[in-house]
CSV table of C-alpha atoms and ligand atoms in Angstrom, one decimal:
chain,number,residue,atom,x,y,z
B,1420,UNK,CA,122.1,120.1,144.5
B,1421,UNK,CA,121.4,115.9,144.1
B,1422,UNK,CA,120.2,115.2,147.5
B,1423,UNK,CA,121.8,113.2,150.1
B,1424,UNK,CA,121.7,109.9,149.2
B,1425,UNK,CA,123.0,109.9,145.6
B,1426,UNK,CA,126.0,110.1,147.4
B,1427,UNK,CA,128.3,107.2,148.2
B,1428,UNK,CA,127.8,106.3,152.2
B,1429,UNK,CA,130.6,105.9,153.8
B,1430,UNK,CA,129.5,103.5,155.7
B,1431,UNK,CA,130.3,101.0,152.1
B,1432,UNK,CA,133.9,101.5,152.4
B,1433,UNK,CA,133.9,97.9,152.2
B,1434,UNK,CA,132.3,97.3,148.9
B,1435,UNK,CA,134.8,99.3,146.6
B,1436,UNK,CA,137.9,97.8,145.4
B,1437,UNK,CA,141.1,99.1,146.8
B,1438,UNK,CA,142.6,101.6,144.5
B,1439,UNK,CA,138.7,103.7,144.9
B,1440,UNK,CA,138.4,102.5,148.4
B,1441,UNK,CA,142.3,104.1,149.5
B,1442,UNK,CA,141.4,108.2,147.6
B,1443,UNK,CA,137.9,108.1,149.1
B,1444,UNK,CA,139.3,107.4,153.2
B,1445,UNK,CA,142.3,109.5,152.0
B,1446,UNK,CA,139.6,111.7,150.9
B,1447,UNK,CA,137.9,112.0,154.0
B,1448,UNK,CA,140.5,112.3,156.4
B,1449,UNK,CA,142.3,114.7,154.0
B,1450,UNK,CA,138.7,116.9,153.8
B,1451,UNK,CA,136.8,116.4,156.1
B,1452,UNK,CA,132.8,114.9,156.5
B,1453,UNK,CA,131.4,117.7,154.7
B,1454,UNK,CA,132.3,117.6,151.2
B,1455,UNK,CA,130.2,114.6,148.8
B,1456,UNK,CA,131.2,111.9,146.5
B,1457,UNK,CA,128.4,111.2,143.7
B,1458,UNK,CA,127.5,107.1,143.2
B,1459,UNK,CA,127.5,104.0,145.2
B,1460,UNK,CA,130.7,103.0,144.3
B,1461,UNK,CA,132.8,106.9,143.4
B,1462,UNK,CA,134.5,107.5,140.0
B,1463,UNK,CA,138.2,108.8,138.8
B,1464,UNK,CA,138.1,110.5,136.1
B,1465,UNK,CA,141.8,111.6,134.4
B,1466,UNK,CA,140.9,113.2,131.0
B,1467,UNK,CA,138.0,114.5,129.2
B,1468,UNK,CA,137.2,115.5,125.6
B,1469,UNK,CA,134.0,116.8,124.1
B,1470,UNK,CA,130.6,115.8,126.0
B,1471,UNK,CA,132.9,112.4,127.1
B,1472,UNK,CA,135.0,111.3,130.4
B,1473,UNK,CA,137.2,108.7,130.9
B,1474,UNK,CA,138.2,107.2,134.3
B,1475,UNK,CA,142.2,106.0,135.2
B,1476,UNK,CA,141.3,102.7,133.1
B,1477,UNK,CA,140.4,104.2,129.9
B,1478,UNK,CA,136.7,103.6,130.0
B,1479,UNK,CA,135.0,106.7,128.1
B,1480,UNK,CA,131.4,108.0,130.6
B,1481,UNK,CA,129.0,110.0,128.8
B,1482,UNK,CA,128.6,113.2,130.6
B,1483,UNK,CA,124.7,114.5,130.7
B,1484,UNK,CA,125.6,116.3,133.9
B,1485,UNK,CA,128.2,119.1,133.4
B,1486,UNK,CA,126.6,122.1,131.8
B,1487,UNK,CA,130.7,123.6,132.8
B,1488,UNK,CA,132.1,122.9,130.8
B,1489,UNK,CA,130.6,123.5,128.3
B,1490,UNK,CA,132.1,124.1,125.0
B,1491,UNK,CA,133.4,120.5,126.3
B,1492,UNK,CA,135.7,119.2,128.5
B,1493,UNK,CA,139.0,121.0,127.7
B,1494,UNK,CA,138.7,122.4,124.8
B,1495,UNK,CA,142.2,123.2,122.5
B,1496,UNK,CA,141.6,126.4,121.6
B,1497,UNK,CA,140.1,127.7,125.8
B,1498,UNK,CA,143.2,125.5,126.7
B,1499,UNK,CA,145.7,127.4,124.3
B,1500,UNK,CA,144.3,130.8,125.9
B,1501,UNK,CA,144.9,129.7,129.4
B,1502,UNK,CA,148.2,128.6,128.5
B,1503,UNK,CA,149.6,131.3,126.4
B,1504,UNK,CA,147.9,134.1,128.6
B,1505,UNK,CA,149.7,132.4,132.1
B,1506,UNK,CA,152.5,132.1,130.3
B,1507,UNK,CA,152.7,135.9,129.4
B,1508,UNK,CA,151.0,138.1,132.2
B,1509,UNK,CA,148.9,137.6,135.0
B,1510,UNK,CA,147.8,140.8,137.1
B,1511,UNK,CA,144.6,142.3,138.2
B,1512,UNK,CA,141.4,144.6,136.6
B,1513,UNK,CA,143.1,147.8,139.2
B,1514,UNK,CA,146.0,148.0,135.8
B,1515,UNK,CA,144.4,148.9,132.6
B,1516,UNK,CA,143.9,145.4,130.4
B,1517,UNK,CA,142.6,145.8,126.9
B,1518,UNK,CA,141.3,142.4,126.4
B,1519,UNK,CA,139.1,142.1,129.7
B,1520,UNK,CA,137.5,146.2,128.2
B,1521,UNK,CA,136.6,144.3,125.0
B,1522,UNK,CA,134.9,141.1,127.1
B,1523,UNK,CA,133.5,143.2,128.6
B,1524,UNK,CA,132.2,144.5,125.9
B,1525,UNK,CA,131.3,141.4,123.9
B,1526,UNK,CA,129.9,139.9,126.4
B,1527,UNK,CA,127.3,143.2,126.6
B,1528,UNK,CA,126.6,143.1,122.9
B,1529,UNK,CA,124.9,139.6,123.5
B,1530,UNK,CA,122.3,141.3,126.0
B,1531,UNK,CA,120.2,141.7,122.9
B,1532,UNK,CA,120.1,146.0,122.5
B,1533,UNK,CA,117.2,146.7,123.6
B,1534,UNK,CA,118.6,145.4,126.8
B,1535,UNK,CA,121.9,146.6,126.6
B,1536,UNK,CA,120.8,149.8,126.8
B,1537,UNK,CA,119.8,148.6,130.0
B,1538,UNK,CA,122.0,146.4,131.1
B,1539,UNK,CA,125.0,148.6,130.8
B,1540,UNK,CA,127.6,147.8,133.0
B,1541,UNK,CA,129.5,144.0,134.5
B,1542,UNK,CA,131.3,143.8,137.8
B,1543,UNK,CA,134.1,140.4,137.8
B,1544,UNK,CA,133.5,138.0,140.4
B,1545,UNK,CA,135.2,134.5,140.7
B,1546,UNK,CA,132.2,132.3,141.3
B,1547,UNK,CA,128.5,132.6,141.1
B,1548,UNK,CA,127.3,132.4,144.1
B,1549,UNK,CA,129.8,135.8,144.9
B,1550,UNK,CA,127.8,136.8,141.8
B,1551,UNK,CA,124.7,136.7,143.7
B,1552,UNK,CA,126.6,138.1,146.9
B,1553,UNK,CA,127.6,141.2,144.5
B,1554,UNK,CA,124.3,141.8,143.3
B,1555,UNK,CA,122.4,141.6,146.2
B,1556,UNK,CA,124.5,144.0,148.1
B,1557,UNK,CA,123.6,146.6,144.0
B,1558,UNK,CA,119.8,145.1,145.0
B,1559,UNK,CA,120.5,146.9,148.8
B,1560,UNK,CA,122.1,149.6,148.6
B,1561,UNK,CA,120.3,150.6,145.9
B,1562,UNK,CA,116.4,150.1,147.9
B,1563,UNK,CA,117.6,150.7,151.0
B,1564,UNK,CA,115.7,147.3,151.5
B,1565,UNK,CA,116.2,144.1,152.8
B,1566,UNK,CA,113.4,141.6,151.5
B,1567,UNK,CA,114.5,138.9,149.4
B,1568,UNK,CA,112.1,136.7,147.3
B,1569,UNK,CA,113.0,133.5,146.2
B,1570,UNK,CA,110.9,130.2,144.9
B,1571,UNK,CA,111.0,126.9,147.1
B,1572,UNK,CA,113.9,125.0,146.3
B,1573,UNK,CA,116.2,127.7,145.5
B,1574,UNK,CA,119.5,127.3,145.3
B,1575,UNK,CA,121.8,130.5,144.9
B,1576,UNK,CA,125.2,129.9,146.2
B,1577,UNK,CA,127.3,129.7,149.5
B,1578,UNK,CA,128.4,132.7,151.0
B,1579,UNK,CA,126.6,134.1,154.0
B,1580,UNK,CA,124.1,136.5,152.4
B,1581,UNK,CA,123.3,133.4,150.1
B,1582,UNK,CA,122.9,130.5,151.6
B,1583,UNK,CA,120.2,132.5,153.7
B,1584,UNK,CA,118.3,132.6,150.0
B,1585,UNK,CA,118.7,128.8,149.2
B,1586,UNK,CA,116.4,127.0,151.0
B,1587,UNK,CA,117.4,124.2,148.7
B,1588,UNK,CA,120.9,124.0,150.8
B,1589,UNK,CA,120.2,124.3,154.3
B,1590,UNK,CA,115.8,123.7,154.6
B,1591,UNK,CA,113.1,126.6,155.7
B,1592,UNK,CA,115.5,127.2,158.5
B,1593,UNK,CA,118.9,128.3,157.2
B,1594,UNK,CA,117.1,131.4,155.4
B,1595,UNK,CA,117.4,135.0,156.5
B,1596,UNK,CA,114.6,136.4,159.2
B,1597,UNK,CA,114.4,138.6,155.0
B,1598,UNK,CA,114.2,135.7,152.9
B,1599,UNK,CA,110.7,134.6,152.0
B,1600,UNK,CA,110.6,131.1,149.9
B,1601,UNK,CA,107.6,130.3,147.4
B,1602,UNK,CA,105.8,128.2,146.5
B,1603,UNK,CA,105.1,127.2,142.5
B,1604,UNK,CA,106.6,126.4,140.2
B,1605,UNK,CA,105.9,122.7,139.2
B,1606,UNK,CA,102.8,123.2,142.6
B,1607,UNK,CA,99.0,124.6,140.9
B,1608,UNK,CA,100.2,127.3,143.2
B,1609,UNK,CA,100.4,131.0,141.0
B,1610,UNK,CA,103.6,132.0,140.3
B,1611,UNK,CA,102.3,135.8,140.2
B,1612,UNK,CA,99.8,135.3,143.6
B,1613,UNK,CA,102.6,133.9,146.2
B,1614,UNK,CA,104.8,136.5,144.8
B,1615,UNK,CA,102.2,139.0,145.5
B,1616,UNK,CA,101.1,137.8,148.9
B,1617,UNK,CA,104.3,137.7,149.9
B,1618,UNK,CA,105.3,141.0,149.3
B,1619,UNK,CA,102.2,142.1,151.6
B,1620,UNK,CA,103.5,139.3,154.6
B,1621,UNK,CA,107.1,141.4,154.7
B,1622,UNK,CA,105.5,144.7,154.2
B,1623,UNK,CA,102.9,142.8,157.3
B,1624,UNK,CA,106.8,142.5,158.9
B,1625,UNK,CA,108.5,146.3,158.7
B,1626,UNK,CA,110.6,144.6,156.1
B,1627,UNK,CA,109.9,145.7,152.0
B,1628,UNK,CA,110.5,143.7,148.7
B,1629,UNK,CA,114.0,144.9,148.7
B,1630,UNK,CA,114.4,141.8,145.3
B,1631,UNK,CA,112.9,138.2,144.0
B,1632,UNK,CA,116.0,136.6,142.4
B,1633,UNK,CA,115.0,133.4,141.1
B,1634,UNK,CA,116.7,131.2,138.1
B,1635,UNK,CA,115.6,131.6,135.4
B,1636,UNK,CA,115.3,127.7,134.1
B,1637,UNK,CA,114.5,127.1,137.7
B,1638,UNK,CA,116.9,123.9,138.0
B,1639,UNK,CA,116.8,123.2,141.3
B,1640,UNK,CA,113.1,123.2,141.1
B,1641,UNK,CA,112.6,120.4,139.6
B,1642,UNK,CA,113.8,122.6,136.0
B,1643,UNK,CA,111.0,124.8,135.0
B,1644,UNK,CA,110.6,125.9,131.4
B,1645,UNK,CA,107.7,127.5,131.6
B,1646,UNK,CA,106.6,129.5,134.4
B,1647,UNK,CA,103.0,131.2,133.6
B,1648,UNK,CA,103.4,134.3,136.6
B,1649,UNK,CA,107.0,135.3,136.1
B,1650,UNK,CA,106.8,138.2,134.0
B,1651,UNK,CA,103.9,138.7,136.7
B,1652,UNK,CA,105.6,138.3,139.6
B,1653,UNK,CA,108.1,140.6,138.4
B,1654,UNK,CA,106.3,143.2,137.9
B,1655,UNK,CA,104.7,142.5,141.2
B,1656,UNK,CA,107.6,143.5,142.8
B,1657,UNK,CA,108.7,146.3,140.6
B,1658,UNK,CA,105.6,147.9,141.6
B,1659,UNK,CA,106.4,146.9,145.2
B,1660,UNK,CA,110.1,149.2,144.6
B,1661,UNK,CA,111.8,146.1,144.0
B,1662,UNK,CA,114.1,144.9,141.9
B,1663,UNK,CA,114.4,141.7,139.9
B,1664,UNK,CA,117.5,139.5,139.6
B,1665,UNK,CA,117.8,137.0,137.3
B,1666,UNK,CA,120.3,134.1,137.9
B,1667,UNK,CA,121.4,133.2,134.5
B,1668,UNK,CA,124.7,130.5,136.5
B,1669,UNK,CA,122.1,127.7,135.2
B,1670,UNK,CA,120.7,128.8,131.9
B,1671,UNK,CA,123.4,130.9,130.4
B,1672,UNK,CA,125.7,131.3,127.4
B,1673,UNK,CA,122.9,129.0,125.2
B,1674,UNK,CA,122.3,126.0,127.6
B,1675,UNK,CA,118.5,126.8,126.7
B,1676,UNK,CA,118.9,127.2,123.4
B,1677,UNK,CA,116.3,130.0,122.3
B,1678,UNK,CA,119.3,132.6,122.8
B,1679,UNK,CA,121.9,133.2,124.7
B,1680,UNK,CA,120.0,134.2,128.1
B,1681,UNK,CA,117.3,132.3,130.0
B,1682,UNK,CA,115.8,135.8,131.1
B,1683,UNK,CA,115.2,136.5,127.7
B,1684,UNK,CA,112.1,133.5,127.1
B,1685,UNK,CA,110.4,134.8,129.6
B,1686,UNK,CA,109.7,138.1,128.1
B,1687,UNK,CA,111.6,139.8,130.8
B,1688,UNK,CA,113.7,142.7,131.3
B,1689,UNK,CA,116.3,142.1,134.4
B,1690,UNK,CA,117.9,144.7,136.8
B,1691,UNK,CA,120.7,142.3,137.3
B,1692,UNK,CA,122.0,139.4,136.2
B,1693,UNK,CA,124.6,136.8,137.9
B,1694,UNK,CA,126.3,134.7,135.5
B,1695,UNK,CA,128.8,132.2,136.2
B,1696,UNK,CA,129.3,128.0,135.6
B,1697,UNK,CA,130.1,128.1,132.1
B,1698,UNK,CA,131.6,131.6,131.8
B,1699,UNK,CA,135.4,130.1,131.3
B,1700,UNK,CA,134.4,126.5,130.5
B,1701,UNK,CA,135.8,125.2,133.9
B,1702,UNK,CA,137.9,128.0,134.7
B,1703,UNK,CA,136.9,129.8,138.1
B,1704,UNK,CA,134.7,133.2,136.2
B,1705,UNK,CA,131.5,134.9,137.1
B,1706,UNK,CA,129.8,138.4,136.8
B,1707,UNK,CA,127.3,140.2,137.5
B,1708,UNK,CA,125.6,142.8,134.6
B,1709,UNK,CA,122.7,145.2,135.1
B,1710,UNK,CA,121.3,148.6,135.3
B,1711,UNK,CA,124.6,150.8,135.2
B,1712,UNK,CA,122.1,153.6,137.1
B,1713,UNK,CA,122.1,150.9,140.1
B,1714,UNK,CA,125.3,150.0,140.1
B,1715,UNK,CA,126.7,153.6,140.5
B,1716,UNK,CA,124.1,154.3,144.3
B,1717,UNK,CA,126.5,151.1,144.9
B,1718,UNK,CA,129.5,152.9,143.4
B,1719,UNK,CA,128.5,155.8,146.2
B,1720,UNK,CA,129.3,154.1,148.9
B,1721,UNK,CA,132.6,151.7,148.3
B,1722,UNK,CA,135.0,150.7,146.3
B,1723,UNK,CA,135.2,147.6,144.2
B,1724,UNK,CA,137.5,144.9,144.2
B,1725,UNK,CA,137.3,141.2,144.0
B,1726,UNK,CA,141.5,139.9,143.8
B,1727,UNK,CA,140.9,137.4,141.0
B,1728,UNK,CA,138.4,138.0,140.0
B,1729,UNK,CA,138.2,139.2,136.1
B,1730,UNK,CA,142.7,138.7,136.2
B,1731,UNK,CA,143.4,138.6,132.6
B,1732,UNK,CA,144.1,134.5,132.6
B,1733,UNK,CA,140.0,134.0,133.8
B,1734,UNK,CA,139.4,136.4,130.9
B,1735,UNK,CA,141.5,134.7,128.1
B,1736,UNK,CA,139.4,132.0,129.2
B,1737,UNK,CA,136.3,133.5,128.7
B,1738,UNK,CA,136.8,134.9,126.1
B,1739,UNK,CA,137.9,131.4,124.0
B,1740,UNK,CA,134.9,130.1,125.8
B,1741,UNK,CA,132.5,132.7,123.6
B,1742,UNK,CA,134.6,132.5,120.5
B,1743,UNK,CA,134.1,128.7,120.6
B,1744,UNK,CA,130.5,128.9,121.7
B,1745,UNK,CA,129.9,131.3,118.6
B,1746,UNK,CA,132.3,129.7,116.1
B,1747,UNK,CA,130.8,126.4,116.1
B,1748,UNK,CA,126.9,127.2,116.1
B,1749,UNK,CA,126.6,125.7,119.7
B,1750,UNK,CA,124.2,127.8,120.8
B,1751,UNK,CA,122.1,126.6,117.8
B,1752,UNK,CA,123.1,122.5,118.5
B,1753,UNK,CA,121.1,123.0,122.0
B,1754,UNK,CA,118.7,124.2,120.1
B,1755,UNK,CA,118.6,121.0,117.4
B,1756,UNK,CA,120.1,118.8,119.8
B,1757,UNK,CA,118.5,119.0,122.9
B,1758,UNK,CA,114.5,119.1,121.3
B,1759,UNK,CA,116.0,115.9,119.2
B,1760,UNK,CA,116.5,114.8,122.8
B,1761,UNK,CA,113.2,115.8,124.2
B,1762,UNK,CA,110.7,114.6,121.3
B,1763,UNK,CA,113.0,110.9,122.4
B,1764,UNK,CA,113.1,110.8,126.1
B,1765,UNK,CA,108.7,112.3,126.0
B,1766,UNK,CA,108.4,108.8,123.5
B,1767,UNK,CA,109.9,106.7,126.2
B,1768,UNK,CA,107.1,108.4,128.2
B,1769,UNK,CA,104.4,107.1,126.4
B,1770,UNK,CA,105.7,103.8,126.8
B,1771,UNK,CA,107.2,103.2,130.1
B,1772,UNK,CA,104.4,104.4,133.4
B,1773,UNK,CA,107.2,105.5,136.0
B,1774,UNK,CA,108.4,108.3,133.7
B,1775,UNK,CA,105.6,110.8,134.8
B,1776,UNK,CA,106.3,113.7,133.4
B,1777,UNK,CA,109.5,115.5,131.1
B,1778,UNK,CA,110.2,119.5,130.4
B,1779,UNK,CA,113.7,121.2,128.8
B,1780,UNK,CA,114.5,123.8,127.2
B,1781,UNK,CA,117.7,123.6,124.5
B,1782,UNK,CA,120.2,120.6,126.4
B,1783,UNK,CA,118.2,121.1,129.5
B,1784,UNK,CA,115.7,118.3,130.5
B,1785,UNK,CA,113.7,117.4,133.6
B,1786,UNK,CA,112.6,113.7,133.6
B,1787,UNK,CA,110.2,113.6,136.7
B,1788,UNK,CA,110.2,109.7,137.9
B,1789,UNK,CA,107.2,108.1,140.2
B,1790,UNK,CA,105.6,105.0,141.6
B,1791,UNK,CA,102.1,103.6,140.4
B,1792,UNK,CA,100.5,106.1,142.0
B,1793,UNK,CA,102.2,108.9,140.2
B,1794,UNK,CA,103.3,110.0,142.6
B,1795,UNK,CA,107.8,110.7,143.1
B,1796,UNK,CA,110.0,108.4,143.4
B,1797,UNK,CA,113.0,109.5,144.6
B,1798,UNK,CA,114.1,105.5,145.0
B,1799,UNK,CA,114.0,104.8,142.0
B,1800,UNK,CA,115.6,108.4,140.6
B,1801,UNK,CA,118.6,107.5,142.4
B,1802,UNK,CA,118.9,103.4,141.2
B,1803,UNK,CA,118.3,104.9,137.7
B,1804,UNK,CA,121.1,107.7,137.8
B,1805,UNK,CA,123.7,105.0,140.2
B,1806,UNK,CA,122.7,102.1,137.5
B,1807,UNK,CA,123.4,104.3,134.3
B,1808,UNK,CA,126.6,105.6,136.2
B,1809,UNK,CA,127.1,101.5,136.4
B,1810,UNK,CA,126.7,101.7,132.5
B,1811,UNK,CA,129.0,105.0,131.8
B,1812,UNK,CA,126.1,106.7,131.5
B,1813,UNK,CA,126.6,110.2,134.1
B,1814,UNK,CA,123.3,111.6,135.4
B,1815,UNK,CA,122.0,113.2,138.4
B,1816,UNK,CA,118.6,113.4,140.2
B,1817,UNK,CA,117.6,117.3,141.9
B,1818,UNK,CA,114.1,119.0,142.3
B,1819,UNK,CA,112.3,119.6,145.6
B,1820,UNK,CA,111.8,115.6,146.1
B,1821,UNK,CA,115.4,114.6,144.7
B,1822,UNK,CA,113.0,112.9,141.8
B,1823,UNK,CA,113.8,114.5,138.5
B,1824,UNK,CA,117.0,113.1,136.4
B,1825,UNK,CA,118.8,115.9,135.5
B,1826,UNK,CA,119.7,116.2,131.6
B,1827,UNK,CA,121.9,118.8,131.1
B,1828,UNK,CA,125.1,117.7,128.6
B,1829,UNK,CA,128.4,119.8,127.5
B,1830,UNK,CA,126.6,121.8,125.4
B,1831,UNK,CA,128.2,120.1,122.0
B,1832,UNK,CA,126.3,116.9,122.7
B,1833,UNK,CA,125.6,115.1,119.4
B,1834,UNK,CA,122.9,113.2,118.3
B,1835,UNK,CA,125.5,110.0,118.8
B,1836,UNK,CA,125.5,111.0,121.9
B,1837,UNK,CA,121.5,111.3,122.3
B,1838,UNK,CA,121.5,108.2,121.3
B,1839,UNK,CA,124.2,106.4,123.5
B,1840,UNK,CA,121.4,108.6,126.8
B,1841,UNK,CA,118.5,107.3,125.1
B,1842,UNK,CA,119.7,103.6,125.0
B,1843,UNK,CA,121.3,103.2,128.6
B,1844,UNK,CA,118.5,105.0,130.3
B,1845,UNK,CA,115.9,102.3,128.3
B,1846,UNK,CA,117.3,99.5,129.6
B,1847,UNK,CA,118.0,101.6,132.7
B,1848,UNK,CA,114.6,101.9,133.8
B,1849,UNK,CA,114.5,98.1,131.6
B,1850,UNK,CA,116.6,96.4,134.9
B,1851,UNK,CA,114.8,98.3,137.7
C,433,PMP,N1,123.3,130.2,141.3
C,433,PMP,C1,123.1,128.5,141.1
C,433,PMP,C2,121.1,128.4,139.8
C,433,PMP,C3,123.3,127.6,140.9
C,433,PMP,O1,123.2,126.4,140.1
C,433,PMP,C4,124.9,128.7,141.8
C,433,PMP,C5,126.0,126.3,141.4
C,433,PMP,N2,126.0,125.0,141.4
C,433,PMP,C6,125.0,128.2,141.7
C,433,PMP,C7,124.7,130.3,141.9
C,433,PMP,C8,126.2,129.4,142.8
C,433,PMP,O2,127.4,128.8,142.0
C,433,PMP,P1,128.8,129.1,142.6
C,433,PMP,O3,129.1,127.5,142.5
C,433,PMP,O4,130.0,129.0,141.2
C,433,PMP,O5,129.2,129.7,143.3
């Protein structure tokens, strides 16, 4: 999540054109002050296609930010599937519906054979936050424990339960008494050692560890594709009687280019996996995938129903998205275009000392901007974000110091899109 300063400053209303200023005023009056708008100069989009968004004047913006419309903005097959189902029937998961069962079977089959035996059940929610909330309830009911370990700048969503394990949202003070955030990745602290020390600390407080939950690309920790020690940390948690939840809301559905799921690149098999964002290409559908024995223990304590979770229209969107992902070879596209993009940003970094580090997997890149001393340069990052917006390229800054440019486009991003990003990034850096 970008920090406060990459957003529009409401006191600078008078710098905007008349239509934009009027919309901003009406929006604030109606929605109140908790919402934020991207950019010094907020932008109004009216249409999207592939990795491009179009503003009210028809200008074409390159989208390197939005991971949700993963098979491309307004993909015709997803649109048609939603429209057809909505025109015919929409109910919920309390009636038999073959398409829902078939989608669950199809999605479970993407967890490779060995894993599928372990990750054998799927439960639908509407958002990633709800998926993480449900995963925590399953973990707590199965283990009878409370303790939750997260990464230092983790973000897992917005429900009360999940906000209480999301330090990037409200800082350390907003965490529940049973939550502990561990240093690393991105520091020289070993992740496994940090988790082991935290397990002991939780024990000392009489709150034994129930779960370690991580986003397997560590997006809000600055995009960390490789975290030495993660597999050892998971072993330590299991040895102590806890479980491992892989939050695949960001890395899942092929984003990292080397397969469908981010946990695989760490050589891990999670106890529970949470899915969301790209699952319905923008339609709100999300899920928990997990060990049948854990879900049986949860079910023994009560039933599960989520009014909109897994409704037939959402399932139609999710099935069409999965079909397009496969039919258009988008995981492979993520790997190939992402690798070329990473190489070219690395070349740019060798020519410009303000790029202090570049990391990536598939079409998920983190680019650190630093000052002359090599320290994180948040103000440069935010200046570049705004300059790129003016050059019609959408990007955001994130990470604990908010100095990491996050490149995370729809997976249909092609080489021409990558060329345009590189040209505009180099120009923005030259002007900054
Ligand atoms: N987990 C991660 C890693 C996320 O990035 C997000 C959303 N940014 C969520 C969970 C929450 O998903 P949602 O906004 O759909 O509730």
